[in-house]
PDB file of N, CA and C in Angstrom:
ATOM      1  N   UNK W   1     183.979  64.865 109.826  1.00 62.00           N
ATOM      2  CA  UNK W   1     185.225  65.467 110.827  1.00 62.00           C
ATOM      3  C   UNK W   1     186.641  64.716 110.825  1.00 62.00           C
ATOM      4  N   UNK W   2     187.510  65.584 111.045  1.00 72.00           N
ATOM      5  CA  UNK W   2     188.756  64.454 111.213  1.00 72.00           C
ATOM      6  C   UNK W   2     189.835  65.166 112.394  1.00 72.00           C
ATOM      7  N   UNK W   3     189.602  63.500 112.980  1.00 89.00           N
ATOM      8  CA  UNK W   3     190.160  63.022 114.206  1.00 89.00           C
ATOM      9  C   UNK W   3     191.745  63.516 114.475  1.00 89.00           C
ATOM     10  N   UNK W   4     192.189  63.610 115.736  1.00 96.00           N
ATOM     11  CA  UNK W   4     193.663  63.293 116.102  1.00 96.00           C
ATOM     12  C   UNK W   4     194.168  62.161 115.839  1.00 96.00           C
ATOM     13  N   UNK W   5     195.606  62.567 116.292  1.00 97.00           N
ATOM     14  CA  UNK W   5     196.232  60.706 116.320  1.00 97.00           C
ATOM     15  C   UNK W   5     196.991  61.416 117.979  1.00 97.00           C
ATOM     16  N   UNK W   6     197.012  60.749 118.829  1.00 97.00           N
ATOM     17  CA  UNK W   6     197.788  61.293 119.957  1.00 97.00           C
ATOM     18  C   UNK W   6     198.975  60.323 120.152  1.00 97.00           C
ATOM     19  N   UNK W   7     199.821  61.454 120.422  1.00 96.00           N
ATOM     20  CA  UNK W   7     201.343  60.940 120.799  1.00 96.00           C
ATOM     21  C   UNK W   7     201.841  60.916 122.169  1.00 96.00           C
ATOM     22  N   UNK W   8     201.993  59.675 123.193  1.00 94.00           N
ATOM     23  CA  UNK W   8     202.504  60.065 124.579  1.00 94.00           C
ATOM     24  C   UNK W   8     203.525  59.859 124.726  1.00 94.00           C
ATOM     25  N   UNK W   9     204.551  60.770 125.119  1.00 88.00           N
ATOM     26  CA  UNK W   9     205.738  60.393 125.660  1.00 88.00           C
ATOM     27  C   UNK W   9     206.768  61.502 124.295  1.00 88.00           C
ATOM     28  N   UNK W  10     205.795  62.158 123.487  1.00 87.00           N
ATOM     29  CA  UNK W  10     206.387  62.089 122.361  1.00 87.00           C
ATOM     30  C   UNK W  10     207.819  63.434 122.219  1.00 87.00           C
ATOM     31  N   UNK W  11     208.071  64.082 123.416  1.00 85.00           N
ATOM     32  CA  UNK W  11     209.254  64.599 123.465  1.00 85.00           C
ATOM     33  C   UNK W  11     210.571  64.582 123.689  1.00 85.00           C
ATOM     34  N   UNK W  12     210.780  63.114 123.239  1.00 80.00           N
ATOM     35  CA  UNK W  12     212.051  62.430 123.469  1.00 80.00           C
ATOM     36  C   UNK W  12     212.163  62.275 122.120  1.00 80.00           C
ATOM     37  N   UNK W  13     213.838  61.572 121.391  1.00 79.00           N
ATOM     38  CA  UNK W  13     214.255  62.133 120.423  1.00 79.00           C
ATOM     39  C   UNK W  13     213.513  60.638 119.287  1.00 79.00           C
ATOM     40  N   UNK W  14     212.961  59.727 119.693  1.00 85.00           N
ATOM     41  CA  UNK W  14     212.152  59.631 118.356  1.00 85.00           C
ATOM     42  C   UNK W  14     211.018  60.328 117.872  1.00 85.00           C
ATOM     43  N   UNK W  15     210.217  60.616 119.275  1.00 86.00           N
ATOM     44  CA  UNK W  15     208.464  60.989 119.454  1.00 86.00           C
ATOM     45  C   UNK W  15     209.219  61.970 118.487  1.00 86.00           C
ATOM     46  N   UNK W  16     210.155  63.338 118.709  1.00 85.00           N
ATOM     47  CA  UNK W  16     209.917  64.381 118.065  1.00 85.00           C
ATOM     48  C   UNK W  16     210.352  64.326 116.691  1.00 85.00           C
ATOM     49  N   UNK W  17     210.875  63.405 116.557  1.00 88.00           N
ATOM     50  CA  UNK W  17     210.717  62.686 114.649  1.00 88.00           C
ATOM     51  C   UNK W  17     209.364  62.395 114.164  1.00 88.00           C
ATOM     52  N   UNK W  18     208.813  61.588 115.170  1.00 92.00           N
ATOM     53  CA  UNK W  18     207.580  61.252 114.219  1.00 92.00           C
ATOM     54  C   UNK W  18     206.423  62.062 114.310  1.00 92.00           C
ATOM     55  N   UNK W  19     206.199  63.520 115.798  1.00 91.00           N
ATOM     56  CA  UNK W  19     206.132  64.249 115.099  1.00 91.00           C
ATOM     57  C   UNK W  19     205.933  64.866 114.010  1.00 91.00           C
ATOM     58  N   UNK W  20     207.254  64.982 113.175  1.00 89.00           N
ATOM     59  CA  UNK W  20     207.235  65.763 112.228  1.00 89.00           C
ATOM     60  C   UNK W  20     206.890  65.087 110.958  1.00 89.00           C
ATOM     61  N   UNK W  21     206.979  63.568 110.740  1.00 92.00           N
ATOM     62  CA  UNK W  21     206.802  62.391 110.047  1.00 92.00           C
ATOM     63  C   UNK W  21     205.539  62.682 110.250  1.00 92.00           C
ATOM     64  N   UNK W  22     204.859  62.348 111.655  1.00 94.00           N
ATOM     65  CA  UNK W  22     202.914  62.290 110.653  1.00 94.00           C
ATOM     66  C   UNK W  22     202.185  63.280 110.387  1.00 94.00           C
ATOM     67  N   UNK W  23     203.066  64.644 110.858  1.00 91.00           N
ATOM     68  CA  UNK W  23     202.760  65.748 110.522  1.00 91.00           C
ATOM     69  C   UNK W  23     202.119  66.132 108.709  1.00 91.00           C
ATOM     70  N   UNK W  24     203.530  65.178 108.213  1.00 91.00           N
ATOM     71  CA  UNK W  24     204.295  65.404 106.590  1.00 91.00           C
ATOM     72  C   UNK W  24     202.994  64.316 105.990  1.00 91.00           C
ATOM     73  N   UNK W  25     202.870  63.021 106.822  1.00 93.00           N
ATOM     74  CA  UNK W  25     202.084  62.235 106.608  1.00 93.00           C
ATOM     75  C   UNK W  25     200.280  62.610 106.491  1.00 93.00           C
ATOM     76  N   UNK W  26     200.102  62.740 107.201  1.00 93.00           N
ATOM     77  CA  UNK W  26     198.526  63.400 107.356  1.00 93.00           C
ATOM     78  C   UNK W  26     198.660  64.438 107.663  1.00 93.00           C
ATOM     79  N   UNK W  27     198.483  65.289 106.892  1.00 91.00           N
ATOM     80  CA  UNK W  27     198.653  66.806 106.578  1.00 91.00           C
ATOM     81  C   UNK W  27     197.041  67.285 107.413  1.00 91.00           C
ATOM     82  N   UNK W  28     196.012  66.278 107.369  1.00 92.00           N
ATOM     83  CA  UNK W  28     194.537  67.207 107.803  1.00 92.00           C
ATOM     84  C   UNK W  28     194.241  66.488 109.013  1.00 92.00           C
ATOM     85  N   UNK W  29     195.067  65.656 109.756  1.00 94.00           N
ATOM     86  CA  UNK W  29     194.955  64.948 110.614  1.00 94.00           C
ATOM     87  C   UNK W  29     195.464  66.165 111.923  1.00 94.00           C
ATOM     88  N   UNK W  30     195.175  65.773 113.587  1.00 95.00           N
ATOM     89  CA  UNK W  30     195.731  66.892 114.954  1.00 95.00           C
ATOM     90  C   UNK W  30     196.799  66.036 114.941  1.00 95.00           C
ATOM     91  N   UNK W  31     198.022  66.322 115.308  1.00 95.00           N
ATOM     92  CA  UNK W  31     198.659  66.145 115.628  1.00 95.00           C
ATOM     93  C   UNK W  31     198.906  66.024 117.263  1.00 95.00           C
ATOM     94  N   UNK W  32     198.538  65.718 118.278  1.00 96.00           N
ATOM     95  CA  UNK W  32     197.674  65.985 120.044  1.00 96.00           C
ATOM     96  C   UNK W  32     199.043  64.998 120.795  1.00 96.00           C
ATOM     97  N   UNK W  33     200.061  66.323 121.223  1.00 94.00           N
ATOM     98  CA  UNK W  33     200.808  65.544 121.886  1.00 94.00           C
ATOM     99  C   UNK W  33     200.720  65.316 123.408  1.00 94.00           C
ATOM    100  N   UNK W  34     201.077  64.362 124.151  1.00 94.00           N
ATOM    101  CA  UNK W  34     200.576  64.131 125.899  1.00 94.00           C
ATOM    102  C   UNK W  34     202.334  63.939 126.199  1.00 94.00           C
ATOM    103  N   UNK W  35     203.028  64.363 127.497  1.00 91.00           N
ATOM    104  CA  UNK W  35     204.029  65.216 127.510  1.00 91.00           C
ATOM    105  C   UNK W  35     203.866  65.630 129.294  1.00 91.00           C
ATOM    106  N   UNK W  36     205.030  65.164 129.661  1.00 89.00           N
ATOM    107  CA  UNK W  36     204.931  65.449 130.985  1.00 89.00           C
ATOM    108  C   UNK W  36     206.354  66.325 131.193  1.00 89.00           C
ATOM    109  N   UNK W  37     206.954  66.526 129.939  1.00 86.00           N
ATOM    110  CA  UNK W  37     208.414  67.434 129.843  1.00 86.00           C
ATOM    111  C   UNK W  37     209.437  66.552 131.500  1.00 86.00           C
ATOM    112  N   UNK W  38     209.564  65.997 131.780  1.00 78.00           N
ATOM    113  CA  UNK W  38     210.371  65.867 133.124  1.00 78.00           C
ATOM    114  C   UNK W  38     211.982  65.545 132.417  1.00 78.00           C
ATOM    115  N   UNK W  39     212.159  65.034 131.152  1.00 71.00           N
ATOM    116  CA  UNK W  39     213.343  64.869 130.479  1.00 71.00           C
ATOM    117  C   UNK W  39     213.682  66.326 129.840  1.00 71.00           C
ATOM    118  N   UNK W  40     213.374  67.095 130.101  1.00 67.00           N
ATOM    119  CA  UNK W  40     213.032  68.689 129.328  1.00 67.00           C
ATOM    120  C   UNK W  40     212.981  68.803 128.209  1.00 67.00           C
ATOM    121  N   UNK W  41     212.308  67.641 127.108  1.00 64.00           N
ATOM    122  CA  UNK W  41     212.247  67.953 125.856  1.00 64.00           C
ATOM    123  C   UNK W  41     211.835  69.362 124.916  1.00 64.00           C
ATOM    124  N   UNK W  42     211.793  70.056 125.735  1.00 67.00           N
ATOM    125  CA  UNK W  42     211.284  71.596 124.847  1.00 67.00           C
ATOM    126  C   UNK W  42     211.886  71.292 123.123  1.00 67.00           C
ATOM    127  N   UNK W  43     213.281  71.035 123.104  1.00 70.00           N
ATOM    128  CA  UNK W  43     213.915  70.874 121.511  1.00 70.00           C
ATOM    129  C   UNK W  43     212.781  70.042 120.878  1.00 70.00           C
ATOM    130  N   UNK W  44     212.169  69.043 120.821  1.00 69.00           N
ATOM    131  CA  UNK W  44     210.823  68.350 120.193  1.00 69.00           C
ATOM    132  C   UNK W  44     210.441  69.286 120.042  1.00 69.00           C
ATOM    133  N   UNK W  45     209.533  70.665 120.778  1.00 73.00           N
ATOM    134  CA  UNK W  45     208.551  71.204 120.302  1.00 73.00           C
ATOM    135  C   UNK W  45     209.170  72.736 119.542  1.00 73.00           C
ATOM    136  N   UNK W  46     210.729  72.479 119.318  1.00 74.00           N
ATOM    137  CA  UNK W  46     211.054  73.461 118.210  1.00 74.00           C
ATOM    138  C   UNK W  46     210.755  73.310 116.800  1.00 74.00           C
ATOM    139  N   UNK W  47     210.681  74.629 116.738  1.00 76.00           N
ATOM    140  CA  UNK W  47     210.857  74.394 114.582  1.00 76.00           C
ATOM    141  C   UNK W  47     210.080  73.378 114.005  1.00 76.00           C
ATOM    142  N   UNK W  48     208.776  73.028 114.843  1.00 75.00           N
ATOM    143  CA  UNK W  48     207.357  72.163 113.871  1.00 75.00           C
ATOM    144  C   UNK W  48     206.876  72.865 112.719  1.00 75.00           C
ATOM    145  N   UNK W  49     206.853  71.716 112.122  1.00 72.00           N
ATOM    146  CA  UNK W  49     206.515  71.892 111.060  1.00 72.00           C
ATOM    147  C   UNK W  49     205.132  72.566 110.620  1.00 72.00           C
ATOM    148  N   UNK W  50     204.676  73.163 109.532  1.00 77.00           N
ATOM    149  CA  UNK W  50     203.260  73.921 109.642  1.00 77.00           C
ATOM    150  C   UNK W  50     202.039  72.737 109.647  1.00 77.00           C
ATOM    151  N   UNK W  51     201.453  72.439 110.528  1.00 76.00           N
ATOM    152  CA  UNK W  51     200.705  71.728 111.120  1.00 76.00           C
ATOM    153  C   UNK W  51     199.324  72.330 112.251  1.00 76.00           C
ATOM    154  N   UNK W  52     198.654  71.271 112.710  1.00 89.00           N
ATOM    155  CA  UNK W  52     197.841  70.774 113.707  1.00 89.00           C
ATOM    156  C   UNK W  52     198.090  70.540 114.606  1.00 89.00           C
ATOM    157  N   UNK W  53     199.029  71.064 115.553  1.00 90.00           N
ATOM    158  CA  UNK W  53     199.911  70.362 116.385  1.00 90.00           C
ATOM    159  C   UNK W  53     199.349  71.202 117.547  1.00 90.00           C
ATOM    160  N   UNK W  54     198.817  69.678 118.520  1.00 93.00           N
ATOM    161  CA  UNK W  54     198.854  70.689 119.809  1.00 93.00           C
ATOM    162  C   UNK W  54     199.639  69.469 120.893  1.00 93.00           C
ATOM    163  N   UNK W  55     199.513  70.803 122.151  1.00 92.00           N
ATOM    164  CA  UNK W  55     200.550  70.215 123.182  1.00 92.00           C
ATOM    165  C   UNK W  55     199.559  70.131 124.787  1.00 92.00           C
ATOM    166  N   UNK W  56     199.674  68.513 125.424  1.00 95.00           N
ATOM    167  CA  UNK W  56     199.159  68.596 126.724  1.00 95.00           C
ATOM    168  C   UNK W  56     200.095  68.346 127.233  1.00 95.00           C
ATOM    169  N   UNK W  57     200.752  69.282 128.446  1.00 94.00           N
ATOM    170  CA  UNK W  57     201.483  68.633 129.553  1.00 94.00           C
ATOM    171  C   UNK W  57     200.743  67.648 130.797  1.00 94.00           C
ATOM    172  N   UNK W  58     201.097  66.567 130.391  1.00 94.00           N
ATOM    173  CA  UNK W  58     200.617  66.112 131.820  1.00 94.00           C
ATOM    174  C   UNK W  58     201.152  64.685 132.119  1.00 94.00           C
ATOM    175  N   UNK W  59     200.929  64.089 132.927  1.00 93.00           N
ATOM    176  CA  UNK W  59     201.636  63.087 133.470  1.00 93.00           C
ATOM    177  C   UNK W  59     200.482  61.732 133.204  1.00 93.00           C
ATOM    178  N   UNK W  60     200.757  60.724 131.593  1.00 92.00           N
ATOM    179  CA  UNK W  60     200.033  59.886 131.822  1.00 92.00           C
ATOM    180  C   UNK W  60     199.858  58.650 132.583  1.00 92.00           C
ATOM    181  N   UNK W  61     199.406  58.972 134.056  1.00 92.00           N
ATOM    182  CA  UNK W  61     199.345  58.007 135.120  1.00 92.00           C
ATOM    183  C   UNK W  61     198.151  58.965 135.819  1.00 92.00           C
ATOM    184  N   UNK W  62     197.588  60.440 135.325  1.00 95.00           N
ATOM    185  CA  UNK W  62     196.664  60.998 135.430  1.00 95.00           C
ATOM    186  C   UNK W  62     195.367  60.690 134.780  1.00 95.00           C
ATOM    187  N   UNK W  63     194.266  59.642 135.403  1.00 94.00           N
ATOM    188  CA  UNK W  63     193.635  59.518 134.494  1.00 94.00           C
ATOM    189  C   UNK W  63     192.503  60.787 133.811  1.00 94.00           C
ATOM    190  N   UNK W  64     192.620  61.690 134.641  1.00 98.00           N
ATOM    191  CA  UNK W  64     191.520  62.755 134.028  1.00 98.00           C
ATOM    192  C   UNK W  64     192.578  63.330 132.678  1.00 98.00           C
ATOM    193  N   UNK W  65     193.510  63.045 133.057  1.00 97.00           N
ATOM    194  CA  UNK W  65     194.530  64.036 131.492  1.00 97.00           C
ATOM    195  C   UNK W  65     194.267  63.396 130.640  1.00 97.00           C
ATOM    196  N   UNK W  66     194.732  61.845 130.859  1.00 96.00           N
ATOM    197  CA  UNK W  66     194.684  61.091 129.741  1.00 96.00           C
ATOM    198  C   UNK W  66     193.411  61.467 128.911  1.00 96.00           C
ATOM    199  N   UNK W  67     191.836  61.208 129.663  1.00 97.00           N
ATOM    200  CA  UNK W  67     190.618  61.276 128.887  1.00 97.00           C
ATOM    201  C   UNK W  67     190.792  62.295 128.317  1.00 97.00           C
ATOM    202  N   UNK W  68     191.450  63.668 128.749  1.00 98.00           N
ATOM    203  CA  UNK W  68     191.269  64.819 128.149  1.00 98.00           C
ATOM    204  C   UNK W  68     191.296  64.487 126.990  1.00 98.00           C
ATOM    205  N   UNK W  69     193.098  63.866 126.565  1.00 97.00           N
ATOM    206  CA  UNK W  69     193.808  64.061 125.719  1.00 97.00           C
ATOM    207  C   UNK W  69     193.245  62.741 124.605  1.00 97.00           C
ATOM    208  N   UNK W  70     192.489  61.869 124.954  1.00 97.00           N
ATOM    209  CA  UNK W  70     191.619  60.941 124.384  1.00 97.00           C
ATOM    210  C   UNK W  70     190.871  61.329 123.366  1.00 97.00           C
ATOM    211  N   UNK W  71     190.522  62.633 123.473  1.00 96.00           N
ATOM    212  CA  UNK W  71     189.082  63.196 122.907  1.00 96.00           C
ATOM    213  C   UNK W  71     189.658  63.575 121.323  1.00 96.00           C
ATOM    214  N   UNK W  72     188.241  62.950 120.901  1.00 96.00           N
ATOM    215  CA  UNK W  72     188.590  63.075 119.405  1.00 96.00           C
ATOM    216  C   UNK W  72     189.418  62.495 118.535  1.00 96.00           C
ATOM    217  N   UNK W  73     190.421  61.531 118.913  1.00 97.00           N
ATOM    218  CA  UNK W  73     191.251  60.814 118.816  1.00 97.00           C
ATOM    219  C   UNK W  73     190.612  59.638 118.094  1.00 97.00           C
ATOM    220  N   UNK W  74     191.404  58.764 116.725  1.00 95.00           N
ATOM    221  CA  UNK W  74     191.239  57.820 116.046  1.00 95.00           C
ATOM    222  C   UNK W  74     192.810  57.161 116.233  1.00 95.00           C
ATOM    223  N   UNK W  75     193.704  56.982 116.958  1.00 96.00           N
ATOM    224  CA  UNK W  75     194.760  56.782 117.056  1.00 96.00           C
ATOM    225  C   UNK W  75     195.779  57.150 118.213  1.00 96.00           C
ATOM    226  N   UNK W  76     196.661  55.711 118.461  1.00 96.00           N
ATOM    227  CA  UNK W  76     197.673  56.306 119.862  1.00 96.00           C
ATOM    228  C   UNK W  76     198.895  55.839 119.275  1.00 96.00           C
ATOM    229  N   UNK W  77     199.895  56.741 119.385  1.00 95.00           N
ATOM    230  CA  UNK W  77     201.657  55.874 119.392  1.00 95.00           C
ATOM    231  C   UNK W  77     201.560  56.645 120.699  1.00 95.00           C
ATOM    232  N   UNK W  78     202.181  54.962 121.612  1.00 92.00           N
ATOM    233  CA  UNK W  78     202.639  55.212 123.073  1.00 92.00           C
ATOM    234  C   UNK W  78     203.940  55.032 123.184  1.00 92.00           C
ATOM    235  N   UNK W  79     204.585  56.075 123.486  1.00 88.00           N
ATOM    236  CA  UNK W  79     205.840  56.270 123.803  1.00 88.00           C
ATOM    237  C   UNK W  79     206.536  56.490 125.194  1.00 88.00           C
ATOM    238  N   UNK W  80     205.461  57.139 125.888  1.00 84.00           N
ATOM    239  CA  UNK W  80     205.894  57.633 127.668  1.00 84.00           C
ATOM    240  C   UNK W  80     206.592  56.150 128.075  1.00 84.00           C
ATOM    241  N   UNK W  81     207.402  56.556 128.778  1.00 78.00           N
ATOM    242  CA  UNK W  81     208.333  55.039 129.223  1.00 78.00           C
ATOM    243  C   UNK W  81     209.609  56.088 130.183  1.00 78.00           C
ATOM    244  N   UNK W  82     209.890  54.580 131.117  1.00 77.00           N
ATOM    245  CA  UNK W  82     211.004  55.639 131.725  1.00 77.00           C
ATOM    246  C   UNK W  82     211.892  54.213 131.629  1.00 77.00           C
ATOM    247  N   UNK W  83     213.393  55.092 130.483  1.00 76.00           N
ATOM    248  CA  UNK W  83     213.979  54.239 130.141  1.00 76.00           C
ATOM    249  C   UNK W  83     215.114  54.349 130.811  1.00 76.00           C
ATOM    250  N   UNK W  84     215.512  55.100 131.745  1.00 73.00           N
ATOM    251  CA  UNK W  84     216.769  55.119 132.439  1.00 73.00           C
ATOM    252  C   UNK W  84     217.325  53.790 133.661  1.00 73.00           C
ATOM    253  N   UNK W  85     218.285  53.478 133.592  1.00 73.00           N
ATOM    254  CA  UNK W  85     217.999  52.181 134.516  1.00 73.00           C
ATOM    255  C   UNK W  85     218.525  52.835 135.939  1.00 73.00           C
ATOM    256  N   UNK W  86     218.968  53.910 136.410  1.00 79.00           N
ATOM    257  CA  UNK W  86     218.968  54.683 137.597  1.00 79.00           C
ATOM    258  C   UNK W  86     217.287  54.742 138.888  1.00 79.00           C
ATOM    259  N   UNK W  87     216.162  54.715 137.581  1.00 71.00           N
ATOM    260  CA  UNK W  87     215.125  55.175 137.795  1.00 71.00           C
ATOM    261  C   UNK W  87     214.232  53.923 138.244  1.00 71.00           C
ATOM    262  N   UNK W  88     214.827  52.862 137.617  1.00 75.00           N
ATOM    263  CA  UNK W  88     214.644  51.383 138.088  1.00 75.00           C
ATOM    264  C   UNK W  88     214.876  50.942 139.038  1.00 75.00           C
ATOM    265  N   UNK W  89     216.061  51.470 139.476  1.00 79.00           N
ATOM    266  CA  UNK W  89     216.653  50.805 140.983  1.00 79.00           C
ATOM    267  C   UNK W  89     216.165  51.923 142.124  1.00 79.00           C
ATOM    268  N   UNK W  90     215.818  53.336 141.612  1.00 85.00           N
ATOM    269  CA  UNK W  90     215.602  53.958 142.671  1.00 85.00           C
ATOM    270  C   UNK W  90     214.104  54.282 142.947  1.00 85.00           C
ATOM    271  N   UNK W  91     213.231  54.257 142.037  1.00 82.00           N
ATOM    272  CA  UNK W  91     211.901  54.348 141.939  1.00 82.00           C
ATOM    273  C   UNK W  91     210.650  53.126 141.387  1.00 82.00           C
ATOM    274  N   UNK W  92     211.153  52.047 141.513  1.00 84.00           N
ATOM    275  CA  UNK W  92     210.704  50.778 140.693  1.00 84.00           C
ATOM    276  C   UNK W  92     208.976  51.309 140.891  1.00 84.00           C
ATOM    277  N   UNK W  93     208.457  51.182 141.886  1.00 84.00           N
ATOM    278  CA  UNK W  93     207.146  50.996 141.657  1.00 84.00           C
ATOM    279  C   UNK W  93     206.442  52.272 140.618  1.00 84.00           C
ATOM    280  N   UNK W  94     206.805  53.216 140.581  1.00 82.00           N
ATOM    281  CA  UNK W  94     206.679  54.121 139.387  1.00 82.00           C
ATOM    282  C   UNK W  94     207.009  54.115 138.389  1.00 82.00           C
ATOM    283  N   UNK W  95     208.147  53.571 138.425  1.00 80.00           N
ATOM    284  CA  UNK W  95     208.409  52.841 136.100  1.00 80.00           C
ATOM    285  C   UNK W  95     208.170  52.018 135.962  1.00 80.00           C
ATOM    286  N   UNK W  96     207.712  51.186 137.152  1.00 80.00           N
ATOM    287  CA  UNK W  96     206.676  50.093 136.574  1.00 80.00           C
ATOM    288  C   UNK W  96     204.652  50.576 135.933  1.00 80.00           C
ATOM    289  N   UNK W  97     204.376  51.343 136.465  1.00 83.00           N
ATOM    290  CA  UNK W  97     203.282  52.025 136.817  1.00 83.00           C
ATOM    291  C   UNK W  97     203.381  52.421 135.206  1.00 83.00           C
ATOM    292  N   UNK W  98     204.336  53.111 134.665  1.00 82.00           N
ATOM    293  CA  UNK W  98     204.477  53.917 133.845  1.00 82.00           C
ATOM    294  C   UNK W  98     204.528  53.214 132.643  1.00 82.00           C
ATOM    295  N   UNK W  99     205.681  52.331 132.930  1.00 78.00           N
ATOM    296  CA  UNK W  99     206.399  51.225 131.562  1.00 78.00           C
ATOM    297  C   UNK W  99     205.521  50.307 131.713  1.00 78.00           C
ATOM    298  N   UNK W 100     204.376  49.493 132.372  1.00 76.00           N
ATOM    299  CA  UNK W 100     203.421  48.423 132.275  1.00 76.00           C
ATOM    300  C   UNK W 100     202.246  48.818 132.375  1.00 76.00           C
ATOM    301  N   UNK W 101     201.567  49.717 132.825  1.00 75.00           N
ATOM    302  CA  UNK W 101     200.035  50.496 132.971  1.00 75.00           C
ATOM    303  C   UNK W 101     199.432  51.091 132.402  1.00 75.00           C
ATOM    304  N   UNK W 102     200.309  52.047 132.106  1.00 70.00           N
ATOM    305  CA  UNK W 102     199.939  53.111 131.291  1.00 70.00           C
ATOM    306  C   UNK W 102     199.984  52.850 129.742  1.00 70.00           C
TER     307      UNK W 102
END
């Protein structure tokens, strides 16, 4: 059985490039994307290559969502993170949860 590769936070610039690279390198794998689309990364989902790609809109801190996303996965590339400095000051606990616990 072919298993999936899970990409968290894949709708940023690096993630959108990685989706395409992994689809080319592993054409027999499902590329599963978990992203909350908070940064409006819709462009990452446009013009995707012909590959088995699944998208799950969800929060990396939601245990049920993560458990669902991990079904039949054998590799995870974790890119979900908050990188904007103002968010670090405005919501430090939330940023810490995502950047350190997730």
